[in-house]
XYZ file of C-alpha atoms in Angstrom:
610
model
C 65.960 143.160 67.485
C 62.796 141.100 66.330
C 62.988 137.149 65.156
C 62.225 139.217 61.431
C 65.805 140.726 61.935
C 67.136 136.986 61.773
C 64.591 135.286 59.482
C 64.149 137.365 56.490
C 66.443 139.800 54.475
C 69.522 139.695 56.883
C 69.774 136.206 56.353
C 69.449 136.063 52.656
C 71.687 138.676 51.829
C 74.284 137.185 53.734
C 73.715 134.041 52.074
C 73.557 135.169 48.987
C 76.507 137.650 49.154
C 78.704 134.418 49.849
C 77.317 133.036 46.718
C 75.081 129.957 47.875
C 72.463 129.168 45.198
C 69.957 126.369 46.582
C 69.294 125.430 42.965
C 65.351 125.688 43.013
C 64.251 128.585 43.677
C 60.491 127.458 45.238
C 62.717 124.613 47.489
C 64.935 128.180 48.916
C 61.607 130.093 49.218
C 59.933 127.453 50.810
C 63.111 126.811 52.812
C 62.929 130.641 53.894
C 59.089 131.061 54.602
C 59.408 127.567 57.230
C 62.396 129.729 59.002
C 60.270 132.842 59.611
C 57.413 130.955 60.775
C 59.491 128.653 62.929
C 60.895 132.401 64.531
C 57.423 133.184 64.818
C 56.773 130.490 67.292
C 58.741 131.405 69.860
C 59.493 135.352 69.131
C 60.478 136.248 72.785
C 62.588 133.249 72.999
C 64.196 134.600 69.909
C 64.881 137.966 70.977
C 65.942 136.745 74.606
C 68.655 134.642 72.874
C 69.716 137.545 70.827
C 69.439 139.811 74.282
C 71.969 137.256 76.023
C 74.380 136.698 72.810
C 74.571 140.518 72.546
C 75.543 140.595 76.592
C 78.300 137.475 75.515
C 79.859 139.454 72.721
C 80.477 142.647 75.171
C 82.067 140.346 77.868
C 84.124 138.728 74.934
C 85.367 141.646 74.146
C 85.816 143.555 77.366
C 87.914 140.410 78.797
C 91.129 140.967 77.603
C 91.063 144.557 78.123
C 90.387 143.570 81.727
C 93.166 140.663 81.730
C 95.795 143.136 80.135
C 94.932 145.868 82.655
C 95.280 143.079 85.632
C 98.462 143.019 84.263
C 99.100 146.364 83.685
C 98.422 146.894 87.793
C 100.535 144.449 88.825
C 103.709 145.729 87.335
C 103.011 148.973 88.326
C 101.985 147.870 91.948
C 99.005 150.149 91.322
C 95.260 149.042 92.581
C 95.669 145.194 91.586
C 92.184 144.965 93.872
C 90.267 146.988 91.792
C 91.860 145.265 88.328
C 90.797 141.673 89.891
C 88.032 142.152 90.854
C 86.815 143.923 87.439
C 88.310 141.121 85.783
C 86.355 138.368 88.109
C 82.778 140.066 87.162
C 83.864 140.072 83.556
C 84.837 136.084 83.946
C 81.652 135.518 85.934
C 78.970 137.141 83.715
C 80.753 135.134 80.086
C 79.863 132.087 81.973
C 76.534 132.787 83.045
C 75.824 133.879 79.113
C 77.640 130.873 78.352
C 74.867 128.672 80.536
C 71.754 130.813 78.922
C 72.610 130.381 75.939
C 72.484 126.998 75.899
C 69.530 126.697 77.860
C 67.292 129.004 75.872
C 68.307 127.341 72.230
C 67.890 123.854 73.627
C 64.492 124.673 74.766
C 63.712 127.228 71.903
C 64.904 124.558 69.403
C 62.704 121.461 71.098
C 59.910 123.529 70.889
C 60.219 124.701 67.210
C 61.356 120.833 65.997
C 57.754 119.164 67.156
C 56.067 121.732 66.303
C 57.251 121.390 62.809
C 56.972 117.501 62.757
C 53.354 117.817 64.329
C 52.738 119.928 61.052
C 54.629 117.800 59.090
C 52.678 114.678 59.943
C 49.458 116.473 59.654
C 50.614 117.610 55.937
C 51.599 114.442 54.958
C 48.527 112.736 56.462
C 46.130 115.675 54.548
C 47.640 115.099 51.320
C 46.630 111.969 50.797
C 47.298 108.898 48.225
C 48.372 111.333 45.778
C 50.576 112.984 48.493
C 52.024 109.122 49.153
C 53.149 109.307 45.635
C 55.006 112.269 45.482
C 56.562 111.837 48.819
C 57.532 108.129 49.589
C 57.987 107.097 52.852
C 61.557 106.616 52.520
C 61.510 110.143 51.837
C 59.229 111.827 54.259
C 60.559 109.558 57.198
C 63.863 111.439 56.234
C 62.343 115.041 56.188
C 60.362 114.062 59.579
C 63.630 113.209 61.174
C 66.446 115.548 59.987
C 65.438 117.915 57.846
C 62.526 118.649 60.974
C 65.314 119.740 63.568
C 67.353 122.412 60.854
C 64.852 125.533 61.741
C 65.712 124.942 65.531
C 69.677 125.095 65.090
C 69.326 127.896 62.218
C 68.638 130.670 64.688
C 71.240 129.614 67.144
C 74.057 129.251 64.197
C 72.582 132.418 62.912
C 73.000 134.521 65.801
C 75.729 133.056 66.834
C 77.320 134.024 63.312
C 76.414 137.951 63.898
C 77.764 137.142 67.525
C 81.384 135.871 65.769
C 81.261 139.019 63.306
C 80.362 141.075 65.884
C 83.450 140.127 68.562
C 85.413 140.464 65.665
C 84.461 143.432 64.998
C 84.930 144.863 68.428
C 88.863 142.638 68.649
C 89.719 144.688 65.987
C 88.381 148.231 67.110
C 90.425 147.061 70.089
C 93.803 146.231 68.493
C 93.334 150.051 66.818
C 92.127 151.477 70.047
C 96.122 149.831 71.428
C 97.884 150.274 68.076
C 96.304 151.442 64.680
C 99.124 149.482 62.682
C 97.842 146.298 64.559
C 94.449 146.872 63.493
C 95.479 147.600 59.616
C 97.549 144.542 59.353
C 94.775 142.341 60.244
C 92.374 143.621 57.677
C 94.532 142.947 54.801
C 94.311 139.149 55.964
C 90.685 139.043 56.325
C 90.293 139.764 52.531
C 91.703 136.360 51.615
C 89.457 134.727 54.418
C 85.820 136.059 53.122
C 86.741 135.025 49.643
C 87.642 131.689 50.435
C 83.679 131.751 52.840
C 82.541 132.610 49.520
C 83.829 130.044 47.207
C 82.920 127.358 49.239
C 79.486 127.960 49.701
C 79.112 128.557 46.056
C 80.725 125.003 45.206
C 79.029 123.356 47.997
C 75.541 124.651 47.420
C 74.144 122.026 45.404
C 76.096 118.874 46.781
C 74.694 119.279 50.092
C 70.956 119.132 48.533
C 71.829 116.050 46.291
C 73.290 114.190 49.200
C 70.374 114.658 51.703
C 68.062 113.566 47.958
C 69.940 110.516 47.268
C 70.167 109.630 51.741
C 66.067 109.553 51.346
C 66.240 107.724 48.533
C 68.335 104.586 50.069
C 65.882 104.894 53.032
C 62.473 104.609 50.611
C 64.629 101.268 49.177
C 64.838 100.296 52.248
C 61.707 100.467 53.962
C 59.657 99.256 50.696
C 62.149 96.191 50.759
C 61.193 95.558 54.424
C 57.624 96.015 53.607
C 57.987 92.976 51.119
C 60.800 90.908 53.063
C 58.536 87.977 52.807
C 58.496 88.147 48.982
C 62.407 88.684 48.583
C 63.170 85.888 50.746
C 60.665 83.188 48.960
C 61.914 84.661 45.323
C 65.424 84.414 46.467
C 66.488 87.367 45.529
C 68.060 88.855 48.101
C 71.286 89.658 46.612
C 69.891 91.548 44.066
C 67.644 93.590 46.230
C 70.721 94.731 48.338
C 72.215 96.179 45.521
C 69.000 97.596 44.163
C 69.119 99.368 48.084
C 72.371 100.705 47.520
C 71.964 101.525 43.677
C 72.836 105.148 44.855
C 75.190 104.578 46.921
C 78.124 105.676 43.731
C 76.741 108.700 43.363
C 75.902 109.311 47.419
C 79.985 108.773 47.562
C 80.685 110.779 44.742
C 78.629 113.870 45.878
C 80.361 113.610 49.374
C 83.726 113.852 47.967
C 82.808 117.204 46.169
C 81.364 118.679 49.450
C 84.433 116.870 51.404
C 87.031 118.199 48.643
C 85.833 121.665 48.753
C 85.693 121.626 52.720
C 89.606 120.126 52.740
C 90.651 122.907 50.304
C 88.902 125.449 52.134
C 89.877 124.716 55.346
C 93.689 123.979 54.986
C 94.153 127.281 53.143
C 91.622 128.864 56.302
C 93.759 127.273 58.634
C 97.219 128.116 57.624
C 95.917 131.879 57.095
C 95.075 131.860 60.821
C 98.542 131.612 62.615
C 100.178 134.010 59.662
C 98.131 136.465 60.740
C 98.824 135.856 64.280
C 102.211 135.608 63.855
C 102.430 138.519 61.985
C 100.487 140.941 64.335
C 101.892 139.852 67.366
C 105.773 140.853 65.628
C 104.285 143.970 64.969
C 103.221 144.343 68.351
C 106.484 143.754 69.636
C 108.266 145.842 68.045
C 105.833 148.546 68.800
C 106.588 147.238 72.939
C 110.126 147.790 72.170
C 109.728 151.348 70.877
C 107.722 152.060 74.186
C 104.624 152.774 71.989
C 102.043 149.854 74.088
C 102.455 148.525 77.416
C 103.057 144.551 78.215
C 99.352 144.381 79.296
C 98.514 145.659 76.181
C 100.182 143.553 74.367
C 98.658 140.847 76.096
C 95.379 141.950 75.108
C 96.649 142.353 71.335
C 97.424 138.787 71.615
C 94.101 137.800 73.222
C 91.802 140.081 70.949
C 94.192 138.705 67.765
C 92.783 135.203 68.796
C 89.381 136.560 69.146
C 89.308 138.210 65.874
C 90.600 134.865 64.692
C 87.183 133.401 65.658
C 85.877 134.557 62.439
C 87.363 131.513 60.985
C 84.523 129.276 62.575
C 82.465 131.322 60.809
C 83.227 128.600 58.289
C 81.777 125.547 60.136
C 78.613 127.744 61.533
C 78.019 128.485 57.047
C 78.099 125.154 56.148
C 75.392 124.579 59.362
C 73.669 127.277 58.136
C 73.475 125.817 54.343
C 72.721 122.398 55.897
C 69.761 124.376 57.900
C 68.186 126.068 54.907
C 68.098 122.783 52.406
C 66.915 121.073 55.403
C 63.914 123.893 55.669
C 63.396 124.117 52.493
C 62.859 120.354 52.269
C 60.317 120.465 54.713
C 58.474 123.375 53.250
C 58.159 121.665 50.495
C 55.832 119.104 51.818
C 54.070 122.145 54.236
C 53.661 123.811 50.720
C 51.954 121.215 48.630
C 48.498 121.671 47.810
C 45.941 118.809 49.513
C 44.414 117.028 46.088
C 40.848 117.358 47.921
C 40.941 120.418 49.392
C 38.054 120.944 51.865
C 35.109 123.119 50.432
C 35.407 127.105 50.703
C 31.300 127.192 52.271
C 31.120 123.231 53.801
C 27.711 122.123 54.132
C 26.371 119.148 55.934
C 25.141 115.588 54.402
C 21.734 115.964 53.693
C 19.424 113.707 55.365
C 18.409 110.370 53.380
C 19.984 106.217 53.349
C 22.358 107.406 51.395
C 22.116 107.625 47.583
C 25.122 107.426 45.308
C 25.345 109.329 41.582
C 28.363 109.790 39.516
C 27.905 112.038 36.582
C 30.329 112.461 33.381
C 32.935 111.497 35.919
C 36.700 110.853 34.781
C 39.526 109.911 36.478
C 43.321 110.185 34.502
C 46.607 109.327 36.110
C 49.820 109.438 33.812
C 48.326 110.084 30.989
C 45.871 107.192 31.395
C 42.235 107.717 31.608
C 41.285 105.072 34.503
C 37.648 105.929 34.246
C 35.978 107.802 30.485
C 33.072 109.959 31.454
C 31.363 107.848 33.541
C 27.541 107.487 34.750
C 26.391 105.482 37.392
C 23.517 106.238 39.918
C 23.224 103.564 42.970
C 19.583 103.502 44.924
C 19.702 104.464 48.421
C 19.870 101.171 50.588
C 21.001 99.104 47.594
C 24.240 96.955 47.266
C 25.889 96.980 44.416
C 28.307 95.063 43.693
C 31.828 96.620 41.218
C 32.635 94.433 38.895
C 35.880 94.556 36.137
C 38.774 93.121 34.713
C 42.637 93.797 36.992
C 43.263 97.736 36.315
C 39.459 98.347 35.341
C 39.816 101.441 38.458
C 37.509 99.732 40.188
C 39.128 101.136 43.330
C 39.367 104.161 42.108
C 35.419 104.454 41.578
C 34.655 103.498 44.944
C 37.269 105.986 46.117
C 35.149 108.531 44.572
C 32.573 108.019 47.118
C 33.592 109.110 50.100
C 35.912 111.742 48.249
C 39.885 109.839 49.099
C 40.228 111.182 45.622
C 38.306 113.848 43.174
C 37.590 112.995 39.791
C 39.141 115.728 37.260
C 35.989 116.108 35.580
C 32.192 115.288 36.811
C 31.331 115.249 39.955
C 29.888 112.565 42.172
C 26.645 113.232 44.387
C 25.511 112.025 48.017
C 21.805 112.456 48.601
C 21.828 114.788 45.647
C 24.237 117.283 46.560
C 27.827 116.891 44.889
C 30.348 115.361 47.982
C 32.913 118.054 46.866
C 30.881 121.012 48.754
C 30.227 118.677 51.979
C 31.650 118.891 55.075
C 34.992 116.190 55.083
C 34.602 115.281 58.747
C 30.633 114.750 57.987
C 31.577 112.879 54.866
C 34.097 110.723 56.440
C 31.193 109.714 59.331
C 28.985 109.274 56.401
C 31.326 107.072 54.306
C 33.215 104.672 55.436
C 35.619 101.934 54.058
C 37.036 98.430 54.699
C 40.167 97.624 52.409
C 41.788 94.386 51.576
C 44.409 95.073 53.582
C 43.865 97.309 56.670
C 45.993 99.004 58.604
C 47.200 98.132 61.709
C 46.016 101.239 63.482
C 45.722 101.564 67.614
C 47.102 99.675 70.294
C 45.528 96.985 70.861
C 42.739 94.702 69.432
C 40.081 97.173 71.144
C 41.310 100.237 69.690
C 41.924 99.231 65.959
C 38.573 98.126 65.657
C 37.110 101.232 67.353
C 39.100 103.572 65.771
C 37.265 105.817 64.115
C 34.740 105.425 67.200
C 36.947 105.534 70.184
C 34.216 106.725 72.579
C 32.693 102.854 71.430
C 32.117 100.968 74.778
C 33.534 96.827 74.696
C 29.845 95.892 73.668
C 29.386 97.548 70.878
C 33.508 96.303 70.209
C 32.609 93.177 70.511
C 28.645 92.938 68.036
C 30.735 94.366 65.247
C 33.322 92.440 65.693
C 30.713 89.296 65.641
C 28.894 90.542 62.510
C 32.752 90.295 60.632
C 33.068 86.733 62.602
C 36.167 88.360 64.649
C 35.115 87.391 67.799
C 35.629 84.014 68.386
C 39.284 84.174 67.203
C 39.669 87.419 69.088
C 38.424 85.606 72.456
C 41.099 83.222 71.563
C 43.910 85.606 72.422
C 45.853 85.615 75.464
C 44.208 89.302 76.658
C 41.481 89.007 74.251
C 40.298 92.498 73.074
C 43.173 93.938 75.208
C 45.520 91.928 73.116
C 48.133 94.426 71.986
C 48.254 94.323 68.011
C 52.336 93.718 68.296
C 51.693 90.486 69.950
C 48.587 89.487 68.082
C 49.741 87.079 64.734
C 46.876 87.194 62.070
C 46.425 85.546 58.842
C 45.522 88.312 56.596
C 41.245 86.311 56.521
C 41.530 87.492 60.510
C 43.316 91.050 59.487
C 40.625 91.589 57.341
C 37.750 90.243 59.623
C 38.880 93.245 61.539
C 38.551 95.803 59.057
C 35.194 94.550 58.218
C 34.416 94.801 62.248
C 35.696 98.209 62.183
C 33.616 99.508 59.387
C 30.692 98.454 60.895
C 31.167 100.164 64.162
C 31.274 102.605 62.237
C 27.561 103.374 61.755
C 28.071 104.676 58.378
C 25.171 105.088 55.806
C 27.005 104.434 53.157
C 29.517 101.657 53.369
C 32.511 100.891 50.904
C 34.015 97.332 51.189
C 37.051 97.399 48.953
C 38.057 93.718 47.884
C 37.913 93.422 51.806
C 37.438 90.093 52.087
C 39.772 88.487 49.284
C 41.312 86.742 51.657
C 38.420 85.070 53.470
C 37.909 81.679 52.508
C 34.035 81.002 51.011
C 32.203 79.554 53.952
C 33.494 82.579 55.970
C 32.821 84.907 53.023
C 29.438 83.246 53.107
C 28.883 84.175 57.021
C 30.265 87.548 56.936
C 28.070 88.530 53.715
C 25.215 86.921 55.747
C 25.921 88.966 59.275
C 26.159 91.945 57.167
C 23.119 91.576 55.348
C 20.979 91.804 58.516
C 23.117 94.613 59.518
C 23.225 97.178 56.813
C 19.725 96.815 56.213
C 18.213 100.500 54.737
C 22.269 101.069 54.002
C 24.015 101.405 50.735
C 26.820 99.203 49.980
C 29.410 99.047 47.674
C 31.341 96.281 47.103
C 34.300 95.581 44.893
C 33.956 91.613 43.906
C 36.520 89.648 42.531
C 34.253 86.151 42.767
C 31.124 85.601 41.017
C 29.326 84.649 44.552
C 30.006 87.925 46.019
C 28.788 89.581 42.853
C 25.525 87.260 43.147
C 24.817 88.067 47.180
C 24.448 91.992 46.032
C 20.966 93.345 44.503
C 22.661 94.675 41.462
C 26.121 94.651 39.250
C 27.725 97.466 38.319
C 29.805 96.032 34.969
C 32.874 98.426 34.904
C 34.940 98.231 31.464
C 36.909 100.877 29.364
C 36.377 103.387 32.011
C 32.687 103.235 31.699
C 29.978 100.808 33.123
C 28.949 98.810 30.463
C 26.118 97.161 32.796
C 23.763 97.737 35.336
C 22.026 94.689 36.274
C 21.320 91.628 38.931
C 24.180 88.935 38.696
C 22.211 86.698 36.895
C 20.769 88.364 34.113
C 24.431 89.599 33.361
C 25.690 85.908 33.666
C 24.262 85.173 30.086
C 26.907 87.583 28.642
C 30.274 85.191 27.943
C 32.437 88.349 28.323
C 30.988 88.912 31.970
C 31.894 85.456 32.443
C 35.221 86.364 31.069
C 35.879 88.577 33.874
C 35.462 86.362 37.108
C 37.828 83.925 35.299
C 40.474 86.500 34.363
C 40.619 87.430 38.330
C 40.503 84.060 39.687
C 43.544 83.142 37.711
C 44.983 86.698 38.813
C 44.441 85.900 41.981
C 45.819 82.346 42.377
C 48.911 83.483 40.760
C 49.241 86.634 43.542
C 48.141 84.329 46.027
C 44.844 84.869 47.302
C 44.356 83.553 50.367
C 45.476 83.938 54.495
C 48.795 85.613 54.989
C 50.791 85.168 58.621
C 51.824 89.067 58.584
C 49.603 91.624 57.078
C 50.637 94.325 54.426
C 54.018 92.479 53.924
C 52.861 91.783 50.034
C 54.475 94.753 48.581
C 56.211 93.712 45.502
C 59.329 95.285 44.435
């Protein structure tokens, strides 16, 4: 018996001979290619477990045999030793399966949970912005956390189900073995019993997926509402946001009263079939006692192996596991099986030597329907800075995301050194390219590590030049543990958040470097220092700079004039500054950023609106 016995056909047929329909059919094949892998990972474990259950199911079965014929001896005043002691190995080897058991699908099942959520994590992290679009964090926090831990009970629950069959099988080969008639009679009842399995897995099928849907949806709510707490509590509107929370809670209730209606029907009718049969058996049996056809140890056993055949019943509770386990998997395979929107290149090459020149070529860029940028051209000299310049939703961050490849364009391509970035090495490309955002993330666990993190071999020296160049390190010094201050107990205004990211991506070392609106929230004499620090810096570097104020467009050596998806200009600052509709633009963002309130924030990426 091989971990394929459990994961592949067995499984489905049973599954589907009860009737359950997961209602996509990818979401049931991803659901079903997770559970083989997950058996995969620990195939002797698997087949250990199924070794040890097999052992259980013999001992099940063989123990009232031995308990009848215990009795048996001691009316007769034959070997009662013998009996006994047969009986005691019989009692002590169920309980030493019983302890396996549990020990080898706890550790089998810890095992086979992080390894899915170290996949998990590493899926969701390769896919991307477009993968944090499709996946909200609500959502994949809830797939990380439940839906993660299904593959490691489905195994257990499904070998445990052939276990059930299996002792049922063998309690009713018994109860022929003692008395055909006992045997016949409890057939006829199990006919009822599989047909009420089946119904309820057919009605409960798609409930159980819209309930664990509409769960991760109240837990996105939730964590986008926390991300923008600030913003709820100046607007006022907390009220409303509660209820925009629990918006599904109707239909969360309503689903759970179809899955909790079908269970109730189910298993009143399951468990008033139970004791019938019982009942009904065990008369038979005594009248067949009374006509001296069994003994009264035999009977005993009847009794035992009735209540053991009875066991079937739970089959019920280990289905609904089961169907819990597979939307669960499937769920999960689901993220595992989305394709990465930059996938890395078939034959990677590395960057080709040079400062770092930038070309995009016929490059566009559509999202919903929307063309963000219209077959666009722009070529940036090697150790140039040029500044990105547009009106709010020009996709000015979506050009600069072009660069170092967070995002492909669907048509063009975009060149480093001459050689289009899709056929480069990603790890090369990221140490070749790197960012600073407006708002960075808090990433690391202390002031030290954030700003070294994509250098973490970076000794405190190094640490602490970039962290001058973004002026960092006088407020940094200010901290209780300085550079050791752990980033939970470190309050920033979103200027010093930023000052950080800026530190960061000059540690760096980059070639080319990509500062995205990141320092918005500096106020202009620092802006002025910074831009000043990282003049002397990046010297023989290209930089590209998204600028929302006419200064920082003036400090870089040319303007690239992004409008309509296209750049309309390629110039210094101040030969474009003759044009009123350049103008136009720097006075369209300041008064878009006064009204979203540019400036120092006391926690950072809190500004989520809702």
């Amino acid at each position: 018996m091989t971990p394929s016995d459990f994961s592949g056909e067995p499984a489905s047929r049973i599954l589907r001979f009860l009737g359950t329909e997961i209602p996509a059919a990818a979401l049931r094949a991803a659901g079903m290619r997770v559970l083989r892998q997950s058996a995969s990972q620990a195939r002797g474990m698997v087949v250990l477990l199924a070794v040890v259950t097999l052992v259980g199911v013999v001992t099940t079965v063989l123990t009232p045999s031995a308990l009848g014929a215990a009795i048996d001896a001691a009316g007769n005043r034959a070997d009662l030793s013998h009996a006994l002691v047969w009986l005691a190995v019989v009692f002590a080897v169920a309980t030493a399966v019983n302890v396996l058991e549990d020990l080898i699908g706890s550790y089998w099942g810890s095992q086979v949970t992080a390894w899915l959520r170290h996949r998990l994590i590493g899926r969701a992290l390769v896919l991307g912005i477009p993968g944090q679009r499709r996946f909200p964090a609500g959502d994949l926090l809830s797939r990380l956390t439940e839906n993660a831990a299904s593959p490691a009970s489905f195994f257990p629950l499904l070998i445990s189900a052939f276990a059930t069959s299996l002792t049922t099988i063998g309690a009713v080969v018994a109860l022929i073995l003692i008395d055909f008639r006992l045997g016949v009679i409890f057939l006829i009842g199990v006919i009822p019993a599989v047909a009420l399995f089946r119904r309820f897995v057919t009605q409960a099928g798609q409930p159980f997926l819209r309930y664990q849907q509409l769960l991760a949806a109240i837990i996105t709510r939730l964590l986008d509402a926390h991300r923008g707490i600030r913003t709820i509590r100046a607007s006022g509107t907390i009220e409303r946001d509660v209820g925009r929370i629990l918006l599904p809670m109707p239909e969360l209730h309503h689903t759970g009263r179809q899955v909790w209606a079908v269970q109730r029907q189910v298993s009143w009718q399951l468990s008033l079939l139970g004791p019938m049969l019982q009942v009904l058996v065990l008369s038979v049996g005594g009248f067949v006692l009374a006509a001296g056809g069994i003994t009264a140890g035999q009977l005993v056993a009847a009794a035992s192996y009735v209540g053991l055949a009875l066991g079937s019943v739970g089959l019920f509770d280990i289905l609904v596991a089961l169907l819990t386990c597979q939307v669960g998997a499937g769920r999960v395979g689901e993220v595992l099986d989305t394709t990465p929107s930059i996938p890395p290149p078939l034959r990677p090459i590395p960057v080709p030597p040079g400062p770092g020149q930038v070309e995009l070529r016929d490059v566009s860029v559509r999202m919903e329907q929307r063309a963000i940028l219209d077959h666009l051209d722009l070529s940036i000299p090697s150790g140039t800075s040029v500044a990105i310049v547009g009106g709010s939703g020009a996709g000015k961050t979506v050009l600069t995301s072009l660069i170092g490849r967070l995002l492909d364009p669907d048509e063009g391509e975009v060149l480093l050194n001459g050689v289009p970035v899709a056929q480069l090495d990603l790890a090369a490309l990221r140490r070749t390219v790197t960012y600073a955002f407006e708002r960075p993330a808090l990433l690391g666990a202390t002031i030290h590590d954030m700003i070294a993190y994509a250098r973490p071999e970076a000794s405190r020296a190094e640490v602490a030049a970039a962290a001058a160049v973004a002026q960092a390190d006088r407020f940094i010094r200010s901290l209780p543990e300085g550079y050791d201050t752990p980033l939970a107990r470190a309050p920033m205004s979103g200027g010093e958040l930023q000052r950080l990211g800026l530190a960061r991506a000059v540690l760096a070392d980059a070639r080319v470097i990509v500062l995205d609106d990141a320092t918005s929230s500096l106020d202009t004499a620092t802006e002025v220092k910074v831009a000043e620090a990282l003049e002397r810096v990046l010297v023989g570097r290209t930089c590209v700079v998204v600028a929302h104020r006419a200064a920082t467009a003036d400090r870089a050596d040319l303007v690239a004039w992004l409008d309509a998806g296209r750049i309309r200009a390629l110039a210094p600052h101040h030969v474009l500054w003759s044009d009123p509709s350049y103008r136009a633009v720097f006075v369209a963002e300041e008064k878009t950023m006064a009204r979203d309130g540019d400036g120092p924030t006391a926690v950072p990426d809190v500004a989520a609106q809702l």
